[in-house]
Structure formats: C-alpha cells, structure tokens
Amino acid sequence: MRALLGRLLLAVVMAASAVLTPVPPAHAAGSVSWSVEPVTAAGDATGHSWVELTMDPGTRQEQYLRVTNRGAEAVVFSLSAADGYFTETGRFTMLPVGRSSVDAGTWITLPASVSVDPGASVVVPFTVDVPANATPGDHLAGVAAGVFSEQDTVGVESRIGFRVLTRVTGDLAPAVSATATADYHPSWNPFLPGRLEVHLSTRNTGNTRLAAQNETAVTGPLGLAARTTRPASLPELAPGDERSSTITVDDVWPLFAMTAVVTTTASDAGGNSDGVTATTRVTVPAMPWSQLLVAGFAVALVALALWDRRRRRRHWAAMVEQAREQGRRDAATGVWTLGIAVLLAFGAFAVAPSPAHASEPVGVTVDISPHPEPTTPASPGTGQALAQTGAPVSALLAVGGVVVVGGGATAWTISRRREARRASSPPTEPSS
C-alpha cells in the first residue's frame, strides 16, 4: 500500500512539472541535428543500440541516455517515453504523440526536457518501475528526444530514440499460430507448370518476443509433384503481433487439387526459452485447363483417325464386294457367251453342205465351142446337164439351223441388257 501511494505521488509530481515546464521553442527542421543512445552512469557507451532488462514484478532499475546536439545552436529537447511496437517490416517504433500508453511506456520516468549546447552532450537518467501485478513476459517501450518544428503553420515533433525491452520474470510461454489461404495460377502454356501462392498470417500468441520462419511443402494427390520451399524468415514478433506474408511456390503442375502445408518454427528472441512450432494446411483447386484442352484435342484426333479407318475399311469392303459381283457377272456372261458360241457353231455345222462322197465320181461337161448355139434344155440322159457339186440340203436341217442361230442371238441380247442394268445400279455399302 505504501509503495502504491509513493507511485501515485510521483505521478502527480511529474504531471505538475510537465504542466509548469514551458513548451520548447520551435526550430527549423533542417537546422537541428542530434542523436540519442543508451550509456552508463559515467556517460560511456554500452555497445548496444537499445536497452534489454530482465526484472521481477515490483522492482525498479535506473538507466541512462545521452543526448548529443550536433547542430550550431543550443536546443531544448523534449524527452518522452511510450509503448513500443514492431511494424510489418520489423522496424521498432513508438506510439505517436497524442496516443496514451497502457503498458511498459507507463513504467518509464524521465525529465520532460533537456537543454543541450551546440556540439555538447548531456546524460539524462531515467527509471523503469515494474508494477507488482505486471504479467510475465516481454514488454516493449521506447524513450526519445525530440524537437518541435512548424510546417505550414502546423507544429510537428521529430523524435530520435531507442527501444527499452523489459522481460518480466515468471512463467514464460512462447506460442505461435498460423492460418493460410492459397491461390493457384496456371500457365497459359500447357507444357509449362504454374505457381502456387500461399497467403499466410502468423500470430505471436505467447508472452515472449519471437523470431519465426516459415517453410512450405506442396503436394498433389497421393503425394505427387511434391515441392518444398526454403525457410523464409519473418520480422520479429512481439507478444500479440501478427504478420502477413505471401509465399510463392514455382514449378507446380496442376493436378486438380494441390495441398500446401506451412510449418512455422519460432524461437524466443531473448534466447531464454525453447522454440515452438505450428502447422497449417490448405487445399486449393488446381484445374489443368490447358492440359485438358490439349488432351481433348488429341482424343478428337484419335477418334477421327479411327472413324476414317473404319470408313476406309467399309469402302474397301464395298469395292471387294463390287469386284466379286463383277466377277460373278463376268462368269455368267462367259457362260452365256460360251453357250451362244456353242449354239452358233452347232447351227453353222447344221446348215453347212455335206461334202461329196469320194466313191461317187463327179463329172463335168464343158462345151468349149467358140460360138455355142442356144439349145434347149437338155433332157435327162442327153449328157448335156450341168454337174452338181453337193448333195441337196433337207428342209428340216435348214429350219433347225435358223432356230438355233436366232435363239443364241436372243439369249446374247438378253444377257447384255441384264449386265447393263446391273452396271448402271450403284453398289450398296455394307453397314458397319
């Protein structure tokens, strides 16, 4: 209770001194140059760019900073302390003027201002008082020296300082969590892979500062096309900080669905506790549209080739059948022609005169008188009748020969007409 009353009295005194202290005069922004660094009580440099403290709850430590005026005139620098935080890029900064501190920035007590001659330095003490109810873990704050300047009739304070990192002893519990989404970007060239972009959000859910890195493994169905990225470091995370990052995995083939597993490994930035690991998994559709288009085109070509092959087979089958039919027609025509030839030969043989028998002598009477006188037809037995060189043809044989020749000609004509009708009709393709 006495310690609490003492701190309340100190706060009242500091507030009164801040009210009674005049506001430092404004300076031109380009006319003042200064630096601020942590030092020892004797004013020697500590060799560090900031102050790191490990303190128990309810304890106090005194620290020192040195302000150096590197300008050509004396300057009154305003001194301030505020809660600190890391930006997305990992740069440390303090809350801007006008925003009230709620954590370690309220634990630091230092004078409201200090006057420094040109080229001189002044060592300023400040105290860090850790409340008795402070939570274990890392708490960020900063101290700075600044000057006021006017820009377009608006007062602006420029500050230069360093961080004061206080680790309160107790139960240190580093922890990290991560969530992820992913997008697949295919290549327009079907023979080239695409890329997978993983959008990751990493959060420090513990009470210590963390140095974290992410490693991404991408696999397709059944573990196909597995790829792993190199670990990517993140800027330092204070307790409660969250970092957004994008991990690009190149040369990823689309296999309908790709799974990205992000493993976040974080270690205590203070080096006083063990590291932690978090794993997040995300599956994203990866449709091979260009590859499917090429495959469809190839299937269409194969189907067209098979269809053309069947069409050619049907065409050749039709041509073979037509040749067979033509052969059958030619065979029938040959039979008819042979029959007609036989009939014609038989008819010719039938109508031909029979040759004279050798046993019967043939006599010829020739009148060789130069001026034959007309005579009357000789009567039989006068010896003046003309000779006959063949036997007489019977009427039955003559009629038979005419009938045979006429029948053969008719059959030949009918065969030629039938063949012409068959040739004029188009051949029928066999159905597949």
Coordinates of C-alpha atoms in Angstrom, one line a residue:
M1 CA 0.0 0.0 0.0
R2 CA 2.8 2.4 0.8
A3 CA 4.6 1.6 -2.5
L4 CA 1.3 2.3 -4.4
L5 CA 0.9 5.7 -2.6
G6 CA 4.5 6.5 -3.4
R7 CA 4.0 5.8 -7.1
L8 CA 0.8 7.9 -7.2
L9 CA 2.7 10.8 -5.6
L10 CA 5.5 10.5 -8.1
A11 CA 3.0 10.6 -11.0
V12 CA 1.3 13.7 -9.6
V13 CA 4.7 15.5 -9.3
M14 CA 5.7 14.5 -12.8
A15 CA 2.4 15.7 -14.2
A16 CA 2.7 19.1 -12.3
S17 CA 6.3 19.5 -13.6
A18 CA 5.1 18.8 -17.2
V19 CA 2.4 21.5 -16.8
L20 CA 4.8 24.0 -15.4
T21 CA 7.6 23.3 -17.9
P22 CA 7.4 25.6 -20.8
V23 CA 7.0 24.1 -24.3
P24 CA 10.4 24.1 -26.1
P25 CA 10.7 26.7 -28.8
A26 CA 10.1 25.6 -32.4
H27 CA 13.1 25.1 -34.6
A28 CA 13.5 24.8 -38.3
A29 CA 13.6 21.1 -39.2
G30 CA 16.8 21.3 -41.2
S31 CA 18.7 23.4 -38.6
V32 CA 18.8 20.8 -35.8
S33 CA 20.8 17.6 -35.8
W34 CA 21.1 15.3 -32.7
S35 CA 21.5 11.7 -31.6
V36 CA 20.2 9.6 -28.7
E37 CA 21.9 6.5 -27.3
P38 CA 22.0 4.4 -24.1
V39 CA 25.0 4.9 -21.8
T40 CA 26.3 4.0 -18.4
A41 CA 26.1 6.3 -15.4
A42 CA 29.5 7.6 -16.3
G43 CA 28.4 8.5 -19.8
D44 CA 30.2 5.7 -21.5
A45 CA 28.6 3.9 -24.5
T46 CA 27.2 0.5 -23.6
G47 CA 27.9 -1.0 -27.0
H48 CA 24.2 -1.8 -27.7
S49 CA 21.6 0.1 -29.7
W50 CA 18.9 -0.4 -27.1
V51 CA 18.3 -1.5 -23.5
E52 CA 17.2 -5.0 -22.6
L53 CA 16.2 -5.6 -19.0
T54 CA 15.0 -8.6 -17.0
M55 CA 13.1 -7.6 -13.9
D56 CA 10.9 -9.0 -11.3
P57 CA 7.4 -7.6 -10.7
G58 CA 7.5 -4.6 -8.2
T59 CA 11.2 -3.8 -8.8
R60 CA 13.0 -0.7 -10.2
Q61 CA 16.1 0.0 -12.2
E62 CA 17.8 3.2 -13.2
Q63 CA 19.1 3.6 -16.7
Y64 CA 20.8 6.5 -18.6
L65 CA 20.6 8.0 -22.1
R66 CA 22.8 10.6 -23.7
V67 CA 21.5 13.4 -26.0
T68 CA 24.1 15.0 -28.3
N69 CA 23.4 18.2 -30.1
R70 CA 25.2 18.1 -33.4
G71 CA 23.8 21.5 -34.5
A72 CA 25.2 25.0 -34.4
E73 CA 22.9 26.4 -31.7
A74 CA 21.6 25.4 -28.3
V75 CA 18.4 23.3 -28.4
V76 CA 15.9 22.4 -25.8
F77 CA 14.9 18.8 -26.5
S78 CA 11.7 17.3 -25.2
L79 CA 12.0 13.9 -23.6
S80 CA 9.3 11.2 -23.8
A81 CA 8.6 7.5 -23.2
A82 CA 5.8 5.5 -24.8
D83 CA 4.7 2.0 -25.6
G84 CA 6.7 0.4 -28.5
Y85 CA 5.8 -2.0 -31.2
F86 CA 7.2 -3.5 -34.4
T87 CA 5.9 -2.6 -37.8
E88 CA 5.1 -5.1 -40.6
T89 CA 8.7 -4.8 -41.8
G90 CA 10.1 -5.4 -38.3
R91 CA 11.1 -1.8 -37.6
F92 CA 10.7 -0.7 -34.0
T93 CA 8.8 2.5 -33.3
M94 CA 6.9 4.2 -30.5
L95 CA 3.3 5.3 -30.2
P96 CA 2.8 8.7 -31.8
V97 CA 2.3 11.9 -29.8
G98 CA -1.3 12.1 -28.7
R99 CA -1.8 8.3 -28.1
S100 CA -1.7 7.2 -24.5
S101 CA 0.5 4.3 -23.4
V102 CA -1.0 1.4 -21.5
D103 CA 1.9 -0.9 -20.9
A104 CA 5.7 -0.5 -20.5
G105 CA 5.6 3.1 -21.7
T106 CA 4.0 4.0 -18.4
W107 CA 6.7 2.3 -16.4
I108 CA 9.4 4.8 -17.5
T109 CA 10.0 8.0 -15.7
L110 CA 12.3 10.7 -17.1
P111 CA 12.5 14.6 -17.2
A112 CA 10.2 16.4 -19.6
S113 CA 13.1 18.2 -21.4
V114 CA 16.8 18.8 -21.5
S115 CA 18.8 21.8 -22.9
V116 CA 21.9 20.9 -24.8
D117 CA 24.5 23.4 -26.1
P118 CA 25.8 23.1 -29.7
G119 CA 28.3 20.3 -30.0
A120 CA 27.7 19.1 -26.4
S121 CA 26.1 16.1 -24.9
V122 CA 24.0 15.6 -21.7
V123 CA 23.5 12.4 -19.8
V124 CA 19.9 12.0 -18.6
P125 CA 18.9 9.4 -16.0
F126 CA 15.5 7.6 -16.3
T127 CA 13.9 4.9 -14.2
V128 CA 12.0 1.7 -15.0
D129 CA 9.4 0.7 -12.4
V130 CA 7.7 -2.7 -13.0
P131 CA 4.3 -2.9 -11.3
A132 CA 3.8 -5.7 -8.9
N133 CA 0.9 -7.0 -11.0
A134 CA 2.9 -7.0 -14.3
T135 CA 2.3 -10.1 -16.4
P136 CA 5.3 -12.3 -17.1
G137 CA 6.9 -12.0 -20.5
D138 CA 8.3 -9.3 -22.8
H139 CA 7.0 -5.6 -22.7
L140 CA 8.1 -3.1 -25.3
A141 CA 8.7 0.7 -24.7
G142 CA 10.9 3.4 -26.0
V143 CA 12.5 6.7 -24.9
A144 CA 13.2 9.6 -27.3
A145 CA 14.4 13.1 -27.5
G146 CA 12.6 15.4 -29.9
V147 CA 12.2 19.0 -31.2
F148 CA 9.2 20.9 -32.4
S149 CA 9.1 22.4 -35.9
E150 CA 6.5 24.3 -37.8
Q151 CA 5.4 23.0 -41.2
D152 CA 2.7 25.1 -42.9
T153 CA 1.7 26.6 -39.6
V154 CA 1.4 23.1 -38.1
G155 CA 3.6 22.1 -35.2
V156 CA 5.4 18.8 -35.8
E157 CA 7.6 16.9 -33.3
S158 CA 10.6 15.0 -34.6
R159 CA 11.9 12.3 -32.3
I160 CA 15.0 10.1 -32.1
G161 CA 15.3 7.4 -29.5
F162 CA 15.9 3.7 -28.8
R163 CA 13.9 0.8 -27.5
V164 CA 13.6 -0.3 -23.9
L165 CA 12.7 -4.0 -23.7
T166 CA 11.7 -5.3 -20.3
R167 CA 11.2 -9.0 -19.6
V168 CA 9.2 -9.6 -16.5
T169 CA 10.1 -12.8 -14.8
G170 CA 7.6 -15.6 -14.3
D171 CA 6.0 -18.2 -16.4
L172 CA 7.3 -17.6 -19.9
A173 CA 5.1 -19.3 -22.6
P174 CA 6.2 -18.7 -26.2
A175 CA 3.5 -19.7 -28.6
V176 CA 2.7 -19.2 -32.3
S177 CA -0.3 -19.8 -34.6
A178 CA -0.8 -19.6 -38.3
T179 CA -3.6 -19.5 -40.8
A180 CA -3.3 -19.8 -44.6
T181 CA -5.2 -19.4 -47.8
A182 CA -3.8 -20.2 -51.3
D183 CA -4.3 -19.4 -55.0
Y184 CA -3.1 -21.4 -57.9
H185 CA -2.1 -19.6 -61.1
P186 CA -1.7 -21.9 -64.1
S187 CA 0.5 -21.2 -67.1
W188 CA -1.1 -20.5 -70.4
N189 CA 1.4 -22.9 -72.0
P190 CA 0.2 -26.4 -71.4
F191 CA 3.7 -27.7 -71.4
L192 CA 4.8 -25.4 -68.5
P193 CA 3.9 -25.6 -64.8
G194 CA 2.2 -22.8 -62.9
R195 CA 2.7 -21.3 -59.5
L196 CA 1.1 -21.6 -56.1
E197 CA 0.7 -18.5 -53.9
V198 CA 0.2 -19.1 -50.2
H199 CA -1.1 -16.2 -48.1
L200 CA -0.1 -16.7 -44.5
S201 CA -1.0 -14.9 -41.3
T202 CA 1.4 -15.7 -38.4
R203 CA 0.5 -14.5 -34.9
N204 CA 2.5 -14.5 -31.7
T205 CA 0.1 -15.9 -29.2
G206 CA 2.7 -16.3 -26.4
N207 CA 4.2 -13.7 -24.0
T208 CA 7.8 -13.6 -25.4
R209 CA 9.3 -12.0 -28.5
L210 CA 9.7 -14.5 -31.3
A211 CA 12.0 -14.9 -34.3
A212 CA 10.0 -17.0 -36.7
Q213 CA 10.4 -18.6 -40.1
N214 CA 8.0 -20.4 -42.4
E215 CA 8.6 -23.5 -44.6
T216 CA 6.0 -24.6 -47.2
A217 CA 5.6 -28.1 -48.7
V218 CA 3.2 -28.5 -51.7
T219 CA 1.9 -31.9 -52.8
G220 CA -0.7 -33.2 -55.2
P221 CA -3.0 -36.2 -54.8
L222 CA -1.2 -39.3 -53.5
G223 CA 1.9 -37.2 -52.8
L224 CA 2.6 -36.5 -56.4
A225 CA 4.6 -33.4 -57.6
A226 CA 5.9 -32.7 -54.1
R227 CA 7.9 -29.4 -53.7
T228 CA 9.4 -27.7 -50.7
T229 CA 10.4 -24.1 -50.4
R230 CA 13.4 -22.7 -48.5
P231 CA 12.6 -21.4 -45.0
A232 CA 11.5 -17.7 -45.1
S233 CA 12.3 -15.6 -42.0
L234 CA 9.7 -13.2 -40.6
P235 CA 10.4 -9.9 -38.9
E236 CA 10.5 -10.1 -35.1
L237 CA 7.1 -10.5 -33.4
A238 CA 6.3 -9.0 -30.1
P239 CA 3.6 -10.7 -28.0
G240 CA 0.2 -10.2 -29.7
D241 CA 1.8 -9.2 -33.0
E242 CA 0.6 -10.6 -36.3
R243 CA 2.5 -10.8 -39.6
S244 CA 1.0 -11.3 -43.1
S245 CA 3.2 -12.8 -45.7
T246 CA 2.9 -14.4 -49.2
I247 CA 4.9 -17.5 -50.1
T248 CA 5.2 -18.2 -53.9
V249 CA 6.0 -21.8 -54.9
D250 CA 7.1 -22.0 -58.6
D251 CA 7.0 -25.0 -60.9
V252 CA 3.8 -26.5 -59.6
W253 CA 1.9 -28.7 -62.1
P254 CA -1.9 -28.6 -61.9
L255 CA -3.2 -32.0 -60.6
F256 CA -6.8 -30.9 -59.9
A257 CA -6.1 -30.2 -56.2
M258 CA -2.9 -29.1 -54.5
T259 CA -2.2 -29.1 -50.8
A260 CA 0.1 -26.7 -49.1
V261 CA 1.4 -27.4 -45.6
V262 CA 3.1 -24.5 -43.9
T263 CA 5.3 -25.2 -40.9
T264 CA 6.1 -22.2 -38.7
T265 CA 9.1 -22.5 -36.4
A266 CA 9.5 -19.8 -33.8
S267 CA 12.3 -19.3 -31.3
D268 CA 12.5 -17.0 -28.3
A269 CA 14.2 -13.7 -29.4
G270 CA 15.5 -13.3 -25.9
G271 CA 17.1 -16.8 -26.0
N272 CA 15.7 -17.9 -22.6
S273 CA 13.1 -20.4 -23.6
D274 CA 12.6 -23.2 -26.1
G275 CA 11.2 -22.8 -29.6
V276 CA 7.7 -23.6 -30.7
T277 CA 6.2 -25.0 -33.9
A278 CA 2.8 -24.5 -35.6
T279 CA 1.5 -26.2 -38.8
T280 CA -1.3 -25.1 -41.0
R281 CA -2.7 -26.9 -44.1
V282 CA -4.7 -25.5 -47.0
T283 CA -6.0 -27.3 -50.2
V284 CA -6.7 -25.3 -53.4
P285 CA -8.2 -26.4 -56.7
A286 CA -5.7 -26.6 -59.5
M287 CA -7.5 -27.5 -62.7
P288 CA -5.3 -28.3 -65.7
W289 CA -7.5 -26.5 -68.2
S290 CA -4.8 -26.0 -70.9
Q291 CA -3.6 -29.6 -70.5
L292 CA -7.2 -30.9 -70.7
L293 CA -7.7 -28.9 -73.8
V294 CA -4.7 -30.5 -75.4
A295 CA -5.8 -33.9 -74.3
G296 CA -9.2 -33.4 -75.7
F297 CA -7.8 -32.3 -79.0
A298 CA -5.6 -35.4 -79.0
V299 CA -8.6 -37.7 -78.3
A300 CA -10.5 -36.0 -81.0
L301 CA -7.7 -36.7 -83.5
V302 CA -7.6 -40.4 -82.4
A303 CA -11.3 -40.7 -82.8
L304 CA -11.2 -39.1 -86.2
A305 CA -8.4 -41.4 -87.2
L306 CA -10.4 -44.5 -86.1
W307 CA -13.5 -43.2 -87.9
D308 CA -11.5 -42.7 -91.1
R309 CA -10.0 -46.2 -90.7
R310 CA -13.5 -47.7 -90.4
R311 CA -14.7 -45.7 -93.4
R312 CA -11.8 -46.9 -95.4
R313 CA -12.5 -50.5 -94.4
R314 CA -16.1 -50.1 -95.4
H315 CA -15.0 -48.6 -98.7
W316 CA -12.6 -51.3 -99.4
A317 CA -15.1 -54.0 -98.4
A318 CA -17.6 -52.4 -100.8
M319 CA -15.0 -52.3 -103.6
V320 CA -14.2 -56.0 -102.9
E321 CA -17.9 -56.9 -102.9
Q322 CA -18.3 -55.0 -106.1
A323 CA -15.3 -56.8 -107.7
R324 CA -16.8 -60.1 -106.6
E325 CA -20.2 -59.2 -108.1
Q326 CA -18.5 -58.1 -111.3
G327 CA -16.6 -61.4 -111.3
R328 CA -19.9 -63.3 -110.9
R329 CA -21.4 -61.2 -113.7
D330 CA -18.4 -61.8 -115.9
A331 CA -18.6 -65.5 -115.2
A332 CA -22.3 -65.6 -116.1
T333 CA -21.6 -63.6 -119.2
G334 CA -18.8 -66.0 -120.1
V335 CA -21.2 -69.0 -119.7
W336 CA -23.8 -67.3 -121.8
T337 CA -21.2 -66.4 -124.4
L338 CA -19.9 -69.9 -124.4
G339 CA -23.4 -71.3 -124.8
I340 CA -24.1 -68.9 -127.6
A341 CA -20.9 -69.8 -129.3
V342 CA -21.8 -73.5 -129.0
L343 CA -25.2 -72.9 -130.4
L344 CA -23.8 -70.8 -133.2
A345 CA -21.3 -73.5 -134.0
F346 CA -23.9 -76.1 -133.9
G347 CA -26.2 -74.0 -136.2
A348 CA -23.3 -73.4 -138.6
F349 CA -22.5 -77.0 -138.7
A350 CA -26.1 -77.9 -139.3
V351 CA -26.5 -75.5 -142.3
A352 CA -23.2 -76.4 -143.9
P353 CA -23.5 -78.6 -147.1
S354 CA -22.2 -82.1 -146.7
P355 CA -19.1 -82.9 -148.7
A356 CA -19.3 -85.2 -151.8
H357 CA -18.6 -88.8 -151.2
A358 CA -15.3 -89.9 -152.7
S359 CA -16.9 -93.1 -154.1
E360 CA -19.1 -91.1 -156.4
P361 CA -17.2 -89.6 -159.3
V362 CA -18.2 -86.2 -160.3
G363 CA -18.3 -85.5 -164.0
V364 CA -18.3 -82.1 -165.6
T365 CA -19.2 -81.5 -169.2
V366 CA -17.8 -78.4 -170.7
D367 CA -18.7 -77.0 -174.1
I368 CA -15.7 -75.3 -175.5
S369 CA -17.1 -74.4 -178.8
P370 CA -16.4 -70.8 -179.7
H371 CA -19.9 -69.9 -180.6
P372 CA -22.2 -72.1 -178.9
E373 CA -25.6 -72.1 -180.2
P374 CA -28.5 -71.8 -178.0
T375 CA -30.0 -75.0 -177.3
T376 CA -33.0 -76.2 -175.5
P377 CA -32.6 -77.5 -172.0
A378 CA -31.3 -80.9 -172.3
S379 CA -33.4 -83.7 -171.2
P380 CA -32.2 -86.1 -168.8
G381 CA -29.8 -88.5 -170.2
T382 CA -28.6 -86.4 -173.0
G383 CA -25.2 -85.8 -171.4
Q384 CA -25.5 -82.0 -171.5
A385 CA -26.8 -81.3 -167.9
L386 CA -24.6 -79.2 -165.6
A387 CA -22.7 -81.0 -162.9
Q388 CA -23.8 -80.8 -159.2
T389 CA -21.1 -80.5 -156.6
G390 CA -23.1 -81.3 -153.5
A391 CA -26.0 -83.2 -152.1
P392 CA -29.3 -81.4 -151.7
V393 CA -30.0 -79.9 -148.1
S394 CA -33.1 -81.1 -146.4
A395 CA -35.6 -78.5 -145.2
L396 CA -35.5 -79.8 -141.6
L397 CA -31.9 -79.1 -141.2
A398 CA -32.2 -75.6 -142.6
V399 CA -35.1 -74.7 -140.2
G400 CA -33.2 -76.1 -137.3
G401 CA -30.1 -74.0 -138.1
V402 CA -32.1 -70.8 -138.3
V403 CA -33.8 -71.6 -134.9
V404 CA -30.5 -72.3 -133.2
V405 CA -28.9 -69.1 -134.5
G406 CA -31.9 -67.0 -133.6
G407 CA -32.1 -68.4 -130.1
G408 CA -28.4 -67.8 -129.5
A409 CA -28.7 -64.2 -130.7
T410 CA -31.8 -63.6 -128.5
A411 CA -30.0 -65.1 -125.4
W412 CA -26.9 -63.0 -126.1
T413 CA -29.0 -59.8 -126.3
I414 CA -30.9 -60.5 -123.1
S415 CA -27.6 -61.2 -121.2
R416 CA -26.1 -57.9 -122.4
R417 CA -29.1 -55.9 -121.3
R418 CA -29.2 -57.6 -117.9
E419 CA -25.5 -56.8 -117.5
A420 CA -26.0 -53.2 -118.5
R421 CA -28.8 -52.8 -115.9
R422 CA -26.6 -54.2 -113.1
A423 CA -23.8 -52.0 -114.0
S424 CA -26.0 -48.9 -114.0
S425 CA -27.3 -49.5 -110.4
P426 CA -24.8 -48.2 -107.7
P427 CA -23.2 -50.7 -105.4
T428 CA -24.6 -50.9 -101.8
E429 CA -22.0 -50.4 -99.0
P430 CA -22.2 -53.0 -96.3
S431 CA -23.2 -51.5 -92.9
S432 CA -20.7 -51.3 -90.2

